[in-house]
CSV table of C-alpha atoms and ligand atoms in Angstrom, one decimal:
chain,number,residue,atom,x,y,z
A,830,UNK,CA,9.9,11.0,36.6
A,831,UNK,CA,13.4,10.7,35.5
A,832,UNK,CA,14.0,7.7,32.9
A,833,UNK,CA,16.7,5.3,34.2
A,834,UNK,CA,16.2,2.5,30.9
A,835,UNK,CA,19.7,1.0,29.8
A,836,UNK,CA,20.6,2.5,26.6
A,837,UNK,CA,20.0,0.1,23.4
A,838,UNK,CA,23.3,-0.5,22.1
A,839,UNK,CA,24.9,1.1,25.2
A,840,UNK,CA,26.4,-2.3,26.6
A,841,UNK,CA,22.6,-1.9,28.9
A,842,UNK,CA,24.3,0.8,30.8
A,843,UNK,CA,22.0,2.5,32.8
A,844,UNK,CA,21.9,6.3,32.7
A,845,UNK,CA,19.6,8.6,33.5
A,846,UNK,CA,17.9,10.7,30.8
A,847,UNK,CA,18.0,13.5,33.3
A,848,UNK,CA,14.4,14.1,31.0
A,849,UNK,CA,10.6,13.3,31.9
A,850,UNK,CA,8.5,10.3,30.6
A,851,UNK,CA,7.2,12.2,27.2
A,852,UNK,CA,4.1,10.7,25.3
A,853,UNK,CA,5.5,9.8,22.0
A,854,UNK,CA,3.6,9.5,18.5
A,855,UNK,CA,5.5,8.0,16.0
A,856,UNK,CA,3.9,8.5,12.5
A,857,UNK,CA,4.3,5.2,9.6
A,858,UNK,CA,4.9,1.7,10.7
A,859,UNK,CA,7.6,1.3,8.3
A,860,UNK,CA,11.1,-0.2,9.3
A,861,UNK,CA,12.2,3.3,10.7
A,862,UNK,CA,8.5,4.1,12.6
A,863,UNK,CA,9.0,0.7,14.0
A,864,UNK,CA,12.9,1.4,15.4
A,865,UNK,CA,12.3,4.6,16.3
A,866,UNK,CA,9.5,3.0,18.1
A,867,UNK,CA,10.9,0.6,20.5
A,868,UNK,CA,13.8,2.8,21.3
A,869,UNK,CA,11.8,5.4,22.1
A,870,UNK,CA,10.2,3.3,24.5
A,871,UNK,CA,13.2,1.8,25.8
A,872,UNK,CA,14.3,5.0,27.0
A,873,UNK,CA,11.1,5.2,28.8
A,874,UNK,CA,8.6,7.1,27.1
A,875,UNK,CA,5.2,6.8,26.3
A,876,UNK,CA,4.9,5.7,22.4
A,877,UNK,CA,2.1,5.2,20.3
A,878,UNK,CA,2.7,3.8,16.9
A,879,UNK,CA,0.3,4.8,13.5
A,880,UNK,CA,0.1,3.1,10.7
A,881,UNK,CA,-2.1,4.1,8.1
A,882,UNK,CA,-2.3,0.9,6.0
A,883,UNK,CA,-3.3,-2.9,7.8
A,884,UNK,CA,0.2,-3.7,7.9
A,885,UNK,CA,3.2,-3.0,9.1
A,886,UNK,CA,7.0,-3.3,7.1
A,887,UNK,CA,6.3,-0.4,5.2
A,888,UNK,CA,7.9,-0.7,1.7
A,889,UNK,CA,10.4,-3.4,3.1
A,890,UNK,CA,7.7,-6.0,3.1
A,891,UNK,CA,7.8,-5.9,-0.5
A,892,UNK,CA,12.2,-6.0,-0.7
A,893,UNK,CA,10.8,-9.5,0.2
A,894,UNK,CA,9.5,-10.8,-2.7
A,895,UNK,CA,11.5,-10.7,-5.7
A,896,UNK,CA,13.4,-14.1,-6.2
A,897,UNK,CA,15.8,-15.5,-3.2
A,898,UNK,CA,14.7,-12.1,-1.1
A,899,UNK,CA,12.4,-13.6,1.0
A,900,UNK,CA,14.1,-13.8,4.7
A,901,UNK,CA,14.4,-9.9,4.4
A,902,UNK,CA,11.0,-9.7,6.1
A,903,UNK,CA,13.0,-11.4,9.3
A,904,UNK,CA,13.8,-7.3,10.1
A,905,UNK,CA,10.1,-6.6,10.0
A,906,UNK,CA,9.3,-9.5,12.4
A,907,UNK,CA,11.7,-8.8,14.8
A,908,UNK,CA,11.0,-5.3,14.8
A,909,UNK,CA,7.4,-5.7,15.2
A,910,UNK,CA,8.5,-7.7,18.0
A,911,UNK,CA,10.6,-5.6,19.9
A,912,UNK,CA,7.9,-3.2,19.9
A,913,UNK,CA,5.3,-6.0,21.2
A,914,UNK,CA,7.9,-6.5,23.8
A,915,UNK,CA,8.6,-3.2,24.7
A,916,UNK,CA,4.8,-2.2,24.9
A,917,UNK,CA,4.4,0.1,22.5
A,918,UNK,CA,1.2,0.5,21.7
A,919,UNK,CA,0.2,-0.3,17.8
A,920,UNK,CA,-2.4,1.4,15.5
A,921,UNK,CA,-3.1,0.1,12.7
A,922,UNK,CA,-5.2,1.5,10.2
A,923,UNK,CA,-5.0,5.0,10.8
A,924,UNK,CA,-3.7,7.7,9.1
A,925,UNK,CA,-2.7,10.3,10.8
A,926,UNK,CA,-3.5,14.3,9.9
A,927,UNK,CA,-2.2,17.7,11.6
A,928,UNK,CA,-6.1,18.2,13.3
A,929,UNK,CA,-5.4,14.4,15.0
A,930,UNK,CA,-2.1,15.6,16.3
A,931,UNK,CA,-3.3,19.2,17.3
A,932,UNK,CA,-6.3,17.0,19.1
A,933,UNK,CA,-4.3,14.7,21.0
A,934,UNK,CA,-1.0,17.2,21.5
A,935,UNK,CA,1.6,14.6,22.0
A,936,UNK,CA,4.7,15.6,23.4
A,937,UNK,CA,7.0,14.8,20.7
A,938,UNK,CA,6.3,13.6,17.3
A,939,UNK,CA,8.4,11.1,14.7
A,940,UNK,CA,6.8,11.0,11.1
A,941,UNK,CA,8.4,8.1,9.7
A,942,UNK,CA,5.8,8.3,6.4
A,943,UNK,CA,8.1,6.8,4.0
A,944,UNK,CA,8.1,7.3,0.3
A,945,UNK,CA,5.7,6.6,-3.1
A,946,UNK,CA,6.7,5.9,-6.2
A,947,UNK,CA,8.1,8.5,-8.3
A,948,UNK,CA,6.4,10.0,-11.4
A,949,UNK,CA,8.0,12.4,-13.5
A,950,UNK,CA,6.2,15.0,-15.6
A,951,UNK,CA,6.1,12.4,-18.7
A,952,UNK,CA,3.5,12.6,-21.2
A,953,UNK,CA,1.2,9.8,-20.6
A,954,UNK,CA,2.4,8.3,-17.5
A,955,UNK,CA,-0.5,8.9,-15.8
A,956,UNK,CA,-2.6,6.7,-17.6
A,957,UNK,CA,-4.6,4.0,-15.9
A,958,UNK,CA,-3.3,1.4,-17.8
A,959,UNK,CA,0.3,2.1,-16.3
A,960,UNK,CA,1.4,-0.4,-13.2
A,961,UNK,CA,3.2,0.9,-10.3
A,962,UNK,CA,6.1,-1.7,-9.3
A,963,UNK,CA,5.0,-1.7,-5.9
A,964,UNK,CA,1.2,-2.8,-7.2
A,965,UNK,CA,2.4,-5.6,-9.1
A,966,UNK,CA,5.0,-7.1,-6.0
A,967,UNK,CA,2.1,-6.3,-3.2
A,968,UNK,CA,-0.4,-8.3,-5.7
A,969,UNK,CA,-2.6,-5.4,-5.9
A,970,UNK,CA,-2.6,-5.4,-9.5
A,971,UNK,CA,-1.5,-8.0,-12.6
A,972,UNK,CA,0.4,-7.8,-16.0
A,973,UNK,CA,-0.3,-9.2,-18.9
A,974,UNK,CA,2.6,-12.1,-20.8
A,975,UNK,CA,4.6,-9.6,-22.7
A,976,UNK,CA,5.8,-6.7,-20.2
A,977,UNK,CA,8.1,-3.5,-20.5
A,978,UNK,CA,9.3,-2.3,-17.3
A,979,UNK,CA,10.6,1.4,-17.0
A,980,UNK,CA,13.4,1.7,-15.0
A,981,UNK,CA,16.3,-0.7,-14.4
A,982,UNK,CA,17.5,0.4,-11.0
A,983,UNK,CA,17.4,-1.9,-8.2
A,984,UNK,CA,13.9,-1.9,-7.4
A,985,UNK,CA,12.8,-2.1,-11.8
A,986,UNK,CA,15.4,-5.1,-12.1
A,987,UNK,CA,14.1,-6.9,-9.5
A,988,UNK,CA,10.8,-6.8,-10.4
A,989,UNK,CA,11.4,-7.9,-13.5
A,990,UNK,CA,13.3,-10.8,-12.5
A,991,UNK,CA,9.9,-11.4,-10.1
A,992,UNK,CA,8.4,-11.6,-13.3
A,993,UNK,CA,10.8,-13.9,-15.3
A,994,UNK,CA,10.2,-16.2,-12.6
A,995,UNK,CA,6.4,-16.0,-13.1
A,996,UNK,CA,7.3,-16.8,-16.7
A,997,UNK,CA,6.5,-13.3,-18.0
A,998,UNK,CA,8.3,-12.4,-21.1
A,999,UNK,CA,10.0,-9.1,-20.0
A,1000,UNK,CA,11.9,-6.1,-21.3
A,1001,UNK,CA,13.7,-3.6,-18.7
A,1002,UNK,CA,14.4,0.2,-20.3
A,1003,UNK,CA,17.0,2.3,-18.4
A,1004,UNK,CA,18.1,6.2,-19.1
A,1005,UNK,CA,21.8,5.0,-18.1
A,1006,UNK,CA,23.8,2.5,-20.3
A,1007,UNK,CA,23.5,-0.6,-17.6
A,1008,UNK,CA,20.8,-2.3,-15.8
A,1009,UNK,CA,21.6,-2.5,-11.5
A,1010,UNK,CA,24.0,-0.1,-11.8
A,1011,UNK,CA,22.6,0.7,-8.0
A,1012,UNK,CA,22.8,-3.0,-7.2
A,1013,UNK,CA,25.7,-4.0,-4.4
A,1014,UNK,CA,27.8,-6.1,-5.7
A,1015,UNK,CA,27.3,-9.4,-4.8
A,1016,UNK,CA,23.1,-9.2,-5.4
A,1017,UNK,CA,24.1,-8.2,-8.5
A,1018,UNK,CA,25.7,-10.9,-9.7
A,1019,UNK,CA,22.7,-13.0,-9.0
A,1020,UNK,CA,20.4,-10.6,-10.2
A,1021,UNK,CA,22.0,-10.7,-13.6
A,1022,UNK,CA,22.0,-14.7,-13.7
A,1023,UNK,CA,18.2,-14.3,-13.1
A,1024,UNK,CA,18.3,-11.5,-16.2
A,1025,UNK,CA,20.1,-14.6,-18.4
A,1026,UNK,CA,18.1,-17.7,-16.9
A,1027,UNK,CA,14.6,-15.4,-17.5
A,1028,UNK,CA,15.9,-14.2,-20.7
A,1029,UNK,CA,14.7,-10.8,-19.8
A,1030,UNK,CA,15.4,-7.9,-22.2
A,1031,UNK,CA,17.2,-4.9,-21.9
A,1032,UNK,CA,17.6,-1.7,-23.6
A,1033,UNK,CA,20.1,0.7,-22.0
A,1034,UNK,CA,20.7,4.5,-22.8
A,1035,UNK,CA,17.1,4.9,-23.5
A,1036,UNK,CA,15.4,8.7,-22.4
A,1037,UNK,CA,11.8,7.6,-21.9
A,1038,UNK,CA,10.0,10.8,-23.2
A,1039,UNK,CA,6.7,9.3,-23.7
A,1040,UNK,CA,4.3,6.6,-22.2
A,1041,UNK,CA,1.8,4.7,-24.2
A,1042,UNK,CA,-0.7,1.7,-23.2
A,1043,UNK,CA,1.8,-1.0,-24.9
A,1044,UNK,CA,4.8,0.8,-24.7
A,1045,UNK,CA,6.9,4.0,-24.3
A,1046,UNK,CA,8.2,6.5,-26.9
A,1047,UNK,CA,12.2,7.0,-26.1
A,1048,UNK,CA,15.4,9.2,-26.7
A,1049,UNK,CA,18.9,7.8,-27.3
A,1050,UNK,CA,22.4,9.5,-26.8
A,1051,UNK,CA,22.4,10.7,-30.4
A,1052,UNK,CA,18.8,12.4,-30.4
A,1053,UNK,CA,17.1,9.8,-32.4
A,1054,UNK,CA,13.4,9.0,-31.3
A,1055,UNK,CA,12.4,5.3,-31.1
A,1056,UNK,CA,9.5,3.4,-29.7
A,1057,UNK,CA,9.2,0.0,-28.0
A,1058,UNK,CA,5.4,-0.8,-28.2
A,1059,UNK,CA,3.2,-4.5,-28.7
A,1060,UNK,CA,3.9,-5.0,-24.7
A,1061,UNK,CA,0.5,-5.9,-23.2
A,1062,UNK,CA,1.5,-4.1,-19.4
A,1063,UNK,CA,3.9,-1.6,-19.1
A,1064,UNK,CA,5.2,-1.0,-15.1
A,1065,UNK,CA,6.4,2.0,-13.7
A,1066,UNK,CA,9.4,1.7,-11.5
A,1067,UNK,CA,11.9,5.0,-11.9
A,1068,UNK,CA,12.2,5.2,-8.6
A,1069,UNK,CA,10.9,6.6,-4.9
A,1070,UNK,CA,9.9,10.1,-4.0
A,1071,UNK,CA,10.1,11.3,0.0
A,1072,UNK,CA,6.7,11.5,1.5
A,1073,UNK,CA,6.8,13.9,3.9
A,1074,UNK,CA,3.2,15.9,4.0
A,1075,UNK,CA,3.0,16.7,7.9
A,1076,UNK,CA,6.0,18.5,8.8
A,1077,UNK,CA,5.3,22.0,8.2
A,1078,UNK,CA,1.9,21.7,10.1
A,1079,UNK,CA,2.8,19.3,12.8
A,1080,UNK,CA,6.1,21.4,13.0
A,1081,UNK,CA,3.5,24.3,14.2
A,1082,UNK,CA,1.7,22.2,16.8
A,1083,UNK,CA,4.3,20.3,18.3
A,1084,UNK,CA,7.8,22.0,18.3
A,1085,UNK,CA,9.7,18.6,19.4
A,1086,UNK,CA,9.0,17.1,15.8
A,1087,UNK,CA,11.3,15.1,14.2
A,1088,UNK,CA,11.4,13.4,10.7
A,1089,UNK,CA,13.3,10.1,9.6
A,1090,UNK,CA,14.2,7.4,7.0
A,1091,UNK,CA,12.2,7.9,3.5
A,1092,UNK,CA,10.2,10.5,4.3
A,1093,UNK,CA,13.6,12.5,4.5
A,1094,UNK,CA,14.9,11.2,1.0
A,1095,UNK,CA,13.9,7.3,-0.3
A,1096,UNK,CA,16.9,5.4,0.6
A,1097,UNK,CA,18.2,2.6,2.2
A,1098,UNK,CA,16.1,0.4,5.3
A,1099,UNK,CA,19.8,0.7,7.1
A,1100,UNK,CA,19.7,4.5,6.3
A,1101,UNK,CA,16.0,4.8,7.5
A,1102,UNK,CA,16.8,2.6,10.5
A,1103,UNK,CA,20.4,4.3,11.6
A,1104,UNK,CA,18.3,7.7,11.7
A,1105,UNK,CA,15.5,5.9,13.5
A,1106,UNK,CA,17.5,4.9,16.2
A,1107,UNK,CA,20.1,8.2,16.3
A,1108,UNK,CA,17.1,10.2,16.5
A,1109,UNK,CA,15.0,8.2,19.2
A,1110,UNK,CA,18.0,7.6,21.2
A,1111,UNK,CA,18.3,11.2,21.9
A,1112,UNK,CA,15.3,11.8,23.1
B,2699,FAD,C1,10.4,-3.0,-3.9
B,2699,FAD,C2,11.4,-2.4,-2.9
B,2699,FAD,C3,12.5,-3.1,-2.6
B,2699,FAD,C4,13.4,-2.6,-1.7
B,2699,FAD,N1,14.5,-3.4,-1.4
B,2699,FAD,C5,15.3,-3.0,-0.4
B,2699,FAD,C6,16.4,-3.8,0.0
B,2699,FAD,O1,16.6,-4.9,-0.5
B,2699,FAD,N2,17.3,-3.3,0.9
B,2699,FAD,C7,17.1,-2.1,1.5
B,2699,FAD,O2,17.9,-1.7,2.4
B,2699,FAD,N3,16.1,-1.3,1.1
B,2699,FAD,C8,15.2,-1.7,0.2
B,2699,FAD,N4,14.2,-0.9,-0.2
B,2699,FAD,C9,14.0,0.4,0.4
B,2699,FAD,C10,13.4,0.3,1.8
B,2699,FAD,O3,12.2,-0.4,1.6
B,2699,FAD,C11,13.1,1.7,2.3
B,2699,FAD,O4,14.3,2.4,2.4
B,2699,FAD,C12,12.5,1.6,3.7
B,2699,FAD,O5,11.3,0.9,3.6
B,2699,FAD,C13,12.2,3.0,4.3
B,2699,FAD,O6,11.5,2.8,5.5
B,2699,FAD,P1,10.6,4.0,6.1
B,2699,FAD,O7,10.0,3.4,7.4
B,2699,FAD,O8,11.3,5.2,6.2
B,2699,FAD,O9,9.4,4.2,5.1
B,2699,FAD,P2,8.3,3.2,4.5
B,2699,FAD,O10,8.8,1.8,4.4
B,2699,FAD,O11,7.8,3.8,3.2
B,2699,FAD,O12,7.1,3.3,5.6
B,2699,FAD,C14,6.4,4.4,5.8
B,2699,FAD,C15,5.0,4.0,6.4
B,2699,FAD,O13,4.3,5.2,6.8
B,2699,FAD,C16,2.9,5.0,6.6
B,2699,FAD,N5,2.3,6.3,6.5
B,2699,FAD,C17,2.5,7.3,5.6
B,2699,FAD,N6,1.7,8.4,6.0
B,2699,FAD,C18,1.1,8.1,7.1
B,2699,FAD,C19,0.2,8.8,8.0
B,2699,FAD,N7,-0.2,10.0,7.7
B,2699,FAD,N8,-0.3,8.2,9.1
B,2699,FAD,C20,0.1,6.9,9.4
B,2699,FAD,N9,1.0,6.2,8.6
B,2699,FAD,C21,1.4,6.8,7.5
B,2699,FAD,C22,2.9,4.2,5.3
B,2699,FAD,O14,1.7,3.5,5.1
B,2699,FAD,C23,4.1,3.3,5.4
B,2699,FAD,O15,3.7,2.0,6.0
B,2699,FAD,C24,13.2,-1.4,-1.1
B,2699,FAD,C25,12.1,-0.6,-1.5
B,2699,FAD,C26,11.2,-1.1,-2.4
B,2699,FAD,C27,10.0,-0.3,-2.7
């Protein structure tokens, strides 16, 4: 059956695909899962979304909840409804392996699996005690008064300011010499009222080297070793690692396999959802 679905973003021309309806699988209802999943079907194809967790927004939901973030989640809605809409059909709860795909032998596959929080070969890191970023902002886990977050990117700074507000007494650590230096501009600005208003702390230029229960051991520009200890929750936040564990295998069962967004490289949700949409509207 040849597809004859206007084009999203086409001015809803009409063309023909000149291709058959395909049975889709699109792997992680993140922002990109979810875009890739309504265009798919737009052009006509059979798509079935997984998601492994109960929920979908991927890590976007939790771009939500640092202070004045909140209507970010309006891209999740509208994406979960577009796919509503659309039809695609929605499974939750289910994480996908390379024996479910082998099983089922879609046509095509996306893995849109996203990202997990990064963490470096540092002595101690691995300790229980140590809070991921995204645990503390999805409620999964607390911190104490007096907290030291590592890493003063975009995600660590705003997580401390969701802390400031919570009336934590916080300290940020950074390896370069300014907090947000990832921040766009504008956000920025506000981000660093927050920093003032919450009185949150800063050290700058610091080499964490070594994590402790109430602290981290760290390295400054000119070799010296220092410590910044007596925190009572220390949270982890250096950044996002691609998740990307099905390629190789899915790649072997399914030629037509595509990956996008995060589990490509942790970026951007416009990064995740351009690919999304370049890659589904090709297909
Ligand atoms: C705290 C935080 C704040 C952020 N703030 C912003 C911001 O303000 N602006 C911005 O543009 N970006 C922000 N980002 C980055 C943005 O969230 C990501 O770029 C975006 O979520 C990437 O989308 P994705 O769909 O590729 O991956 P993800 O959002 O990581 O989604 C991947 C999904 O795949 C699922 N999954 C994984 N493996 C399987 C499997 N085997 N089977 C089924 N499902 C699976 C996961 O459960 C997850 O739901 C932020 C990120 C974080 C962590």
């Amino acid at each position: 059956m040849l597809s004859d679905k206007p084009v999203p973003g086409s001015g809803c021309r009409t063309v023909k695909t000149g291709r058959n309806t395909e049975e889709y699988h699109v792997i992680g209802g993140g922002v990109a899962g979810l875009c890739a999943a309504f265009v798919a079907k737009e052009r006509g194809h059979e798509v079935t979304l997984y998601e492994a967790g109960e929920k979908l927004g991927g890590n976007m939901r939790l771009a939500a909840y640092p202070p004045g973030k909140g209507d970010i989640t309006n891209m999740i809605r509208s994406y979960i409804h577009r796919c509503q809409k659309d039809g695609v059909e929605i499974k939750l709860n289910h994480e996908v392996t390379a024996d479910f795909i082998k099983e089922e032998n879609p046509d095509s596959v996306i893995l849109a699996t996203g990202s997990r929080t990064l963490v470096l070969p540092i002595e101690g890191i691995d300790h229980p005690s140590i809070i991921y970023g995204s645990d503390l902002l999805e409620g999964k886990r607390a911190a104490g008064k007096k907290v030291l977050v590592v890493g003063g990117g975009m995600v660590g700074c705003e997580t401390a300011a969701f802390l400031g507000e919570q009336n934590h007494e916080v300290t940020v650590i950074e390896f370069r010499d300014t907090v947000g230096a990832d921040v766009i501009h504008e956000h920025r600005v506000y981000l660093m009222k927050d920093f003032e208003e919450y009185g949150i702390g800063q050290i700058t230029g610091a080499k964490v080297c070594r994590f402790f229960e109430d602290g981290v051991e760290y390295e400054t520009a000119d070799g010296e070793h220092h410590e910044a200890r007596g925190y009572d929750s220390v949270v982890l936040s250096m950044g996002y690692r691609n998740y990307n564990p099905l390629e190789e295998q899915v790649k072997a069962i399914v030629p037509d396999t595509y990956v996008i967004g995060d589990a490509i490289r942790a970026r951007r949700a416009l990064d995740a959802t351009k690919e999304a949409y370049d890659v589904a509207s090709q297909i």
